[in-house]
């Protein structure tokens, strides 16, 4: 089946009630047939519902659908995008290890990797996704992952996927790609050799800014790397499950361990109601992403032609330095456009004058949003870190919605021209 069909039908088997909508199973727990049945479930001898922190039937349908769309072997939904990113990393590292991250990432991912993970004895090294040859020097025996974003938020950088996954494969290091902005319709990282895909489902997947959620998808070939000595936690007995060895027991060892060990112990589980909202979003994601991307390109072209704008970033704009990579790898680049004006104050004032765009630190909503990262999402970063992350102080980030694009262009035009 093709994607649009999978997004509407995959993974749902109707019960006696024959409900067209996937039911929302708002339940904490599930009844066992008897104590033997319970024991078999707890010992993972048999699959079934135990407790919603580990799994839920509504959530399971979403997991199956997003996994199918990303060409994964399995998926795990989480309470937020950050939980998905943290669990993906925590699944691979142990104290003393290091991670290699793109120098153009979502602000939350930068602070997680460079600050918060320090307390677990994990260090982070940066690399530039357009000069991945450097990875050969950066990777050592303690390196457990390379983290990239298919379209970076907010820098909008598109990585050189081919070279990155080739070098990672040579060293046997897992590549994690955050695919929040491009969505599986813009790019399928698994088809390019990425082992683990993560999403903030709070953005395009839910599609209208109604829920915080995340997910992790495992590629069928991730196991090839997990089988090596680099990832001993997948090859050695897990005492918390009577000596279970994830690689021996499962074809999907990454998701199994993330669910059975990490979700069990860290507990950032998604609400079944939010899973249902994600299912609603997936039904028309293919239509929305096409429209968001079309509007975004028109707006990027308008901004490029405006004399007051110093620079416009949109990967599928021919003048963008990411264009060669975007053209090669992306079908859609999503609805995020950013542009630079002279300074911090001008940027703040333009955002203030916008009428249709709302000042919101979110992206992927059906309504258009604008933000000034230097005073909001990236406030914790120093001037140098802002420059390094591709977020200069005069940068405005737009999340182009589904309104009529002419209205959006007029709104921007007025705000820019009324600001000195
Ligand atoms: C928003 C976002 C996140 C964090 O997701 P939450 O759902 O807000 O936790 C991670 N990565 C990217 C690219 C994002 O845009």
mmCIF file of C-alpha atoms in Angstrom, residues 133-356:
data_model
loop_
_atom_site.group_PDB
_atom_site.id
_atom_site.type_symbol
_atom_site.label_atom_id
_atom_site.label_comp_id
_atom_site.label_asym_id
_atom_site.label_seq_id
_atom_site.Cartn_x
_atom_site.Cartn_y
_atom_site.Cartn_z
ATOM 1 C CA UNK A 133 34.537 13.867 6.496
ATOM 2 C CA UNK A 134 35.458 15.226 9.944
ATOM 3 C CA UNK A 135 33.413 12.415 11.486
ATOM 4 C CA UNK A 136 36.273 10.027 10.730
ATOM 5 C CA UNK A 137 38.437 11.898 13.270
ATOM 6 C CA UNK A 138 35.632 12.553 15.765
ATOM 7 C CA UNK A 139 34.390 8.975 16.098
ATOM 8 C CA UNK A 140 36.157 6.890 18.755
ATOM 9 C CA UNK A 141 35.280 3.618 20.492
ATOM 10 C CA UNK A 142 33.131 5.499 23.035
ATOM 11 C CA UNK A 143 31.048 7.254 20.366
ATOM 12 C CA UNK A 144 27.500 5.889 20.438
ATOM 13 C CA UNK A 145 25.538 8.067 18.056
ATOM 14 C CA UNK A 146 25.419 10.856 15.517
ATOM 15 C CA UNK A 147 22.403 13.172 15.822
ATOM 16 C CA UNK A 148 21.154 15.242 12.885
ATOM 17 C CA UNK A 149 17.931 16.967 11.769
ATOM 18 C CA UNK A 150 16.664 16.430 8.207
ATOM 19 C CA UNK A 151 15.677 20.122 8.075
ATOM 20 C CA UNK A 152 17.188 21.791 11.130
ATOM 21 C CA UNK A 153 15.015 23.952 13.364
ATOM 22 C CA UNK A 154 15.532 26.923 13.079
ATOM 23 C CA UNK A 155 18.696 26.976 10.905
ATOM 24 C CA UNK A 156 16.945 24.978 8.101
ATOM 25 C CA UNK A 157 20.160 23.157 7.240
ATOM 26 C CA UNK A 158 19.820 19.949 5.196
ATOM 27 C CA UNK A 159 22.572 17.383 5.866
ATOM 28 C CA UNK A 160 24.710 15.514 3.374
ATOM 29 C CA UNK A 161 22.853 12.288 4.195
ATOM 30 C CA UNK A 162 24.773 10.058 1.796
ATOM 31 C CA UNK A 163 28.205 10.819 3.242
ATOM 32 C CA UNK A 164 27.058 10.868 6.876
ATOM 33 C CA UNK A 165 25.374 7.467 6.770
ATOM 34 C CA UNK A 166 28.277 5.993 4.790
ATOM 35 C CA UNK A 167 30.877 7.089 7.358
ATOM 36 C CA UNK A 168 28.627 6.010 10.244
ATOM 37 C CA UNK A 169 28.195 2.589 8.654
ATOM 38 C CA UNK A 170 31.950 2.165 8.239
ATOM 39 C CA UNK A 171 32.419 2.798 11.982
ATOM 40 C CA UNK A 172 29.245 0.964 13.057
ATOM 41 C CA UNK A 173 27.792 4.034 14.790
ATOM 42 C CA UNK A 174 24.030 4.623 15.003
ATOM 43 C CA UNK A 175 22.627 7.688 13.203
ATOM 44 C CA UNK A 176 19.559 9.372 14.705
ATOM 45 C CA UNK A 177 17.638 11.837 12.554
ATOM 46 C CA UNK A 178 15.011 14.252 13.840
ATOM 47 C CA UNK A 179 12.476 14.402 10.981
ATOM 48 C CA UNK A 180 10.022 16.852 12.592
ATOM 49 C CA UNK A 181 10.031 19.556 9.901
ATOM 50 C CA UNK A 182 10.279 17.511 6.714
ATOM 51 C CA UNK A 183 7.908 14.736 7.924
ATOM 52 C CA UNK A 184 7.953 11.288 6.257
ATOM 53 C CA UNK A 185 6.391 12.883 3.161
ATOM 54 C CA UNK A 186 9.317 15.272 2.720
ATOM 55 C CA UNK A 187 12.014 12.667 3.280
ATOM 56 C CA UNK A 188 12.333 9.113 4.543
ATOM 57 C CA UNK A 189 15.653 9.062 6.416
ATOM 58 C CA UNK A 190 15.564 5.247 6.768
ATOM 59 C CA UNK A 191 15.830 4.948 2.969
ATOM 60 C CA UNK A 192 19.064 6.934 3.192
ATOM 61 C CA UNK A 193 20.618 4.677 5.822
ATOM 62 C CA UNK A 194 19.481 6.431 9.025
ATOM 63 C CA UNK A 195 19.004 3.908 11.866
ATOM 64 C CA UNK A 196 16.646 5.792 14.170
ATOM 65 C CA UNK A 197 14.122 8.505 13.271
ATOM 66 C CA UNK A 198 12.576 10.757 15.916
ATOM 67 C CA UNK A 199 9.776 13.314 15.737
ATOM 68 C CA UNK A 200 8.244 16.009 17.756
ATOM 69 C CA UNK A 201 4.704 14.937 16.848
ATOM 70 C CA UNK A 202 3.541 18.193 18.468
ATOM 71 C CA UNK A 203 4.278 19.897 15.140
ATOM 72 C CA UNK A 204 3.147 18.689 11.674
ATOM 73 C CA UNK A 205 1.970 15.248 12.750
ATOM 74 C CA UNK A 206 -0.750 16.526 15.078
ATOM 75 C CA UNK A 207 -0.943 19.469 12.706
ATOM 76 C CA UNK A 208 -3.018 22.038 14.551
ATOM 77 C CA UNK A 209 -1.075 22.725 17.711
ATOM 78 C CA UNK A 210 -3.365 20.692 19.937
ATOM 79 C CA UNK A 211 -1.015 18.255 21.719
ATOM 80 C CA UNK A 212 2.564 17.649 22.845
ATOM 81 C CA UNK A 213 3.839 14.281 21.679
ATOM 82 C CA UNK A 214 6.809 12.482 20.192
ATOM 83 C CA UNK A 215 7.842 9.219 18.607
ATOM 84 C CA UNK A 216 10.862 7.053 17.827
ATOM 85 C CA UNK A 217 11.123 4.774 14.765
ATOM 86 C CA UNK A 218 13.652 1.955 14.362
ATOM 87 C CA UNK A 219 14.997 1.036 10.908
ATOM 88 C CA UNK A 220 15.053 -2.693 10.053
ATOM 89 C CA UNK A 221 18.873 -2.592 9.808
ATOM 90 C CA UNK A 222 19.587 -0.784 13.118
ATOM 91 C CA UNK A 223 20.083 -4.210 14.665
ATOM 92 C CA UNK A 224 23.196 -4.832 12.505
ATOM 93 C CA UNK A 225 24.980 -2.095 14.441
ATOM 94 C CA UNK A 226 23.397 -2.934 17.814
ATOM 95 C CA UNK A 227 24.815 -6.468 17.538
ATOM 96 C CA UNK A 228 28.395 -5.220 17.856
ATOM 97 C CA UNK A 229 30.438 -4.725 21.052
ATOM 98 C CA UNK A 230 29.903 -0.955 20.858
ATOM 99 C CA UNK A 231 26.353 -1.497 22.172
ATOM 100 C CA UNK A 232 26.911 -4.055 24.918
ATOM 101 C CA UNK A 233 23.582 -3.286 26.637
ATOM 102 C CA UNK A 234 21.811 -4.962 23.708
ATOM 103 C CA UNK A 235 24.012 -8.072 23.842
ATOM 104 C CA UNK A 236 24.320 -8.672 27.565
ATOM 105 C CA UNK A 237 21.624 -9.973 29.938
ATOM 106 C CA UNK A 238 19.226 -7.382 31.373
ATOM 107 C CA UNK A 239 18.866 -8.397 35.012
ATOM 108 C CA UNK A 240 15.634 -6.435 35.341
ATOM 109 C CA UNK A 241 14.060 -9.026 32.980
ATOM 110 C CA UNK A 242 15.658 -12.208 34.334
ATOM 111 C CA UNK A 243 18.643 -12.038 32.002
ATOM 112 C CA UNK A 244 16.837 -11.092 28.789
ATOM 113 C CA UNK A 245 19.192 -10.292 25.867
ATOM 114 C CA UNK A 246 17.458 -7.760 23.609
ATOM 115 C CA UNK A 247 19.273 -8.763 20.414
ATOM 116 C CA UNK A 248 18.465 -12.431 20.964
ATOM 117 C CA UNK A 249 14.821 -11.955 21.813
ATOM 118 C CA UNK A 250 13.745 -9.225 19.371
ATOM 119 C CA UNK A 251 13.985 -8.194 15.704
ATOM 120 C CA UNK A 252 13.299 -4.666 16.962
ATOM 121 C CA UNK A 253 15.764 -4.480 19.863
ATOM 122 C CA UNK A 254 15.966 -0.671 19.918
ATOM 123 C CA UNK A 255 12.232 -0.039 20.337
ATOM 124 C CA UNK A 256 11.854 -3.040 22.649
ATOM 125 C CA UNK A 257 14.507 -1.746 25.031
ATOM 126 C CA UNK A 258 13.194 1.847 24.804
ATOM 127 C CA UNK A 259 9.736 0.584 25.760
ATOM 128 C CA UNK A 260 10.547 -2.163 28.260
ATOM 129 C CA UNK A 261 13.403 -0.490 30.107
ATOM 130 C CA UNK A 262 13.278 3.267 29.472
ATOM 131 C CA UNK A 263 9.553 3.946 29.285
ATOM 132 C CA UNK A 264 9.101 1.582 32.233
ATOM 133 C CA UNK A 265 11.625 3.471 34.377
ATOM 134 C CA UNK A 266 11.539 7.072 33.104
ATOM 135 C CA UNK A 267 7.823 6.993 32.354
ATOM 136 C CA UNK A 268 7.199 9.829 29.858
ATOM 137 C CA UNK A 269 4.254 7.981 28.349
ATOM 138 C CA UNK A 270 1.805 9.568 25.898
ATOM 139 C CA UNK A 271 -1.866 9.912 26.838
ATOM 140 C CA UNK A 272 -4.139 7.658 24.720
ATOM 141 C CA UNK A 273 -6.179 10.760 23.946
ATOM 142 C CA UNK A 274 -3.125 12.464 22.456
ATOM 143 C CA UNK A 275 -2.354 9.330 20.443
ATOM 144 C CA UNK A 276 -5.848 9.621 18.987
ATOM 145 C CA UNK A 277 -5.181 13.272 18.084
ATOM 146 C CA UNK A 278 -2.017 12.145 16.285
ATOM 147 C CA UNK A 279 -4.069 9.608 14.326
ATOM 148 C CA UNK A 280 -6.396 12.433 13.226
ATOM 149 C CA UNK A 281 -3.356 14.439 12.141
ATOM 150 C CA UNK A 282 -1.785 11.579 10.176
ATOM 151 C CA UNK A 283 -4.962 11.190 8.092
ATOM 152 C CA UNK A 284 -4.264 14.389 6.144
ATOM 153 C CA UNK A 285 -0.575 15.034 6.796
ATOM 154 C CA UNK A 286 0.185 14.317 3.126
ATOM 155 C CA UNK A 287 -2.186 17.084 1.992
ATOM 156 C CA UNK A 288 -1.065 19.592 4.593
ATOM 157 C CA UNK A 289 2.672 19.215 4.110
ATOM 158 C CA UNK A 290 2.277 19.803 0.378
ATOM 159 C CA UNK A 291 0.323 23.010 1.016
ATOM 160 C CA UNK A 292 2.584 24.264 3.849
ATOM 161 C CA UNK A 293 5.594 23.740 1.585
ATOM 162 C CA UNK A 294 3.990 25.465 -1.419
ATOM 163 C CA UNK A 295 3.020 28.520 0.672
ATOM 164 C CA UNK A 296 6.455 28.611 2.295
ATOM 165 C CA UNK A 297 8.275 28.684 -1.031
ATOM 166 C CA UNK A 298 6.068 31.575 -2.257
ATOM 167 C CA UNK A 299 6.788 33.519 0.917
ATOM 168 C CA UNK A 300 10.514 32.784 0.724
ATOM 169 C CA UNK A 301 10.501 34.122 -2.843
ATOM 170 C CA UNK A 302 8.620 37.254 -1.783
ATOM 171 C CA UNK A 303 11.029 37.927 1.103
ATOM 172 C CA UNK A 304 14.079 37.374 -1.137
ATOM 173 C CA UNK A 305 12.859 40.115 -3.439
ATOM 174 C CA UNK A 306 12.333 42.617 -0.588
ATOM 175 C CA UNK A 307 15.056 45.294 -0.229
ATOM 176 C CA UNK A 308 14.791 45.451 3.593
ATOM 177 C CA UNK A 309 15.586 41.770 4.047
ATOM 178 C CA UNK A 310 19.263 40.796 4.326
ATOM 179 C CA UNK A 311 18.903 37.081 3.948
ATOM 180 C CA UNK A 312 16.200 34.427 3.491
ATOM 181 C CA UNK A 313 16.573 30.770 4.456
ATOM 182 C CA UNK A 314 14.451 28.085 2.837
ATOM 183 C CA UNK A 315 16.095 24.863 1.681
ATOM 184 C CA UNK A 316 14.222 24.682 -1.622
ATOM 185 C CA UNK A 317 15.003 28.300 -2.545
ATOM 186 C CA UNK A 318 17.551 28.163 -5.375
ATOM 187 C CA UNK A 319 19.800 30.778 -3.739
ATOM 188 C CA UNK A 320 19.962 28.859 -0.426
ATOM 189 C CA UNK A 321 23.298 27.173 0.370
ATOM 190 C CA UNK A 322 21.314 24.038 1.300
ATOM 191 C CA UNK A 323 19.654 23.871 -2.108
ATOM 192 C CA UNK A 324 21.966 21.174 -3.576
ATOM 193 C CA UNK A 325 21.193 18.864 -0.621
ATOM 194 C CA UNK A 326 17.506 19.809 -0.470
ATOM 195 C CA UNK A 327 17.068 19.211 -4.185
ATOM 196 C CA UNK A 328 18.773 15.825 -3.894
ATOM 197 C CA UNK A 329 17.028 14.553 -0.769
ATOM 198 C CA UNK A 330 13.769 16.430 -0.096
ATOM 199 C CA UNK A 331 10.405 16.091 -1.766
ATOM 200 C CA UNK A 332 8.938 18.788 0.505
ATOM 201 C CA UNK A 333 10.898 21.098 2.805
ATOM 202 C CA UNK A 334 8.003 21.919 5.157
ATOM 203 C CA UNK A 335 6.609 25.295 6.129
ATOM 204 C CA UNK A 336 9.468 26.889 8.046
ATOM 205 C CA UNK A 337 11.060 29.973 6.511
ATOM 206 C CA UNK A 338 13.465 32.262 8.295
ATOM 207 C CA UNK A 339 14.837 35.639 7.371
ATOM 208 C CA UNK A 340 17.323 38.125 8.711
ATOM 209 C CA UNK A 341 16.939 41.815 9.252
ATOM 210 C CA UNK A 342 19.631 44.237 10.427
ATOM 211 C CA UNK A 343 19.401 43.760 14.206
ATOM 212 C CA UNK A 344 17.652 42.449 17.343
ATOM 213 C CA UNK A 345 15.306 45.463 17.771
ATOM 214 C CA UNK A 346 14.148 45.550 14.134
ATOM 215 C CA UNK A 347 13.368 41.835 14.307
ATOM 216 C CA UNK A 348 11.398 42.281 17.531
ATOM 217 C CA UNK A 349 9.417 45.180 16.049
ATOM 218 C CA UNK A 350 8.500 43.365 12.853
ATOM 219 C CA UNK A 351 7.172 40.421 14.835
ATOM 220 C CA UNK A 352 5.159 42.827 16.983
ATOM 221 C CA UNK A 353 3.441 44.379 13.930
ATOM 222 C CA UNK A 354 2.302 41.118 12.327
ATOM 223 C CA UNK A 355 -1.483 40.657 12.426
ATOM 224 C CA UNK A 356 -2.240 37.207 10.955
#
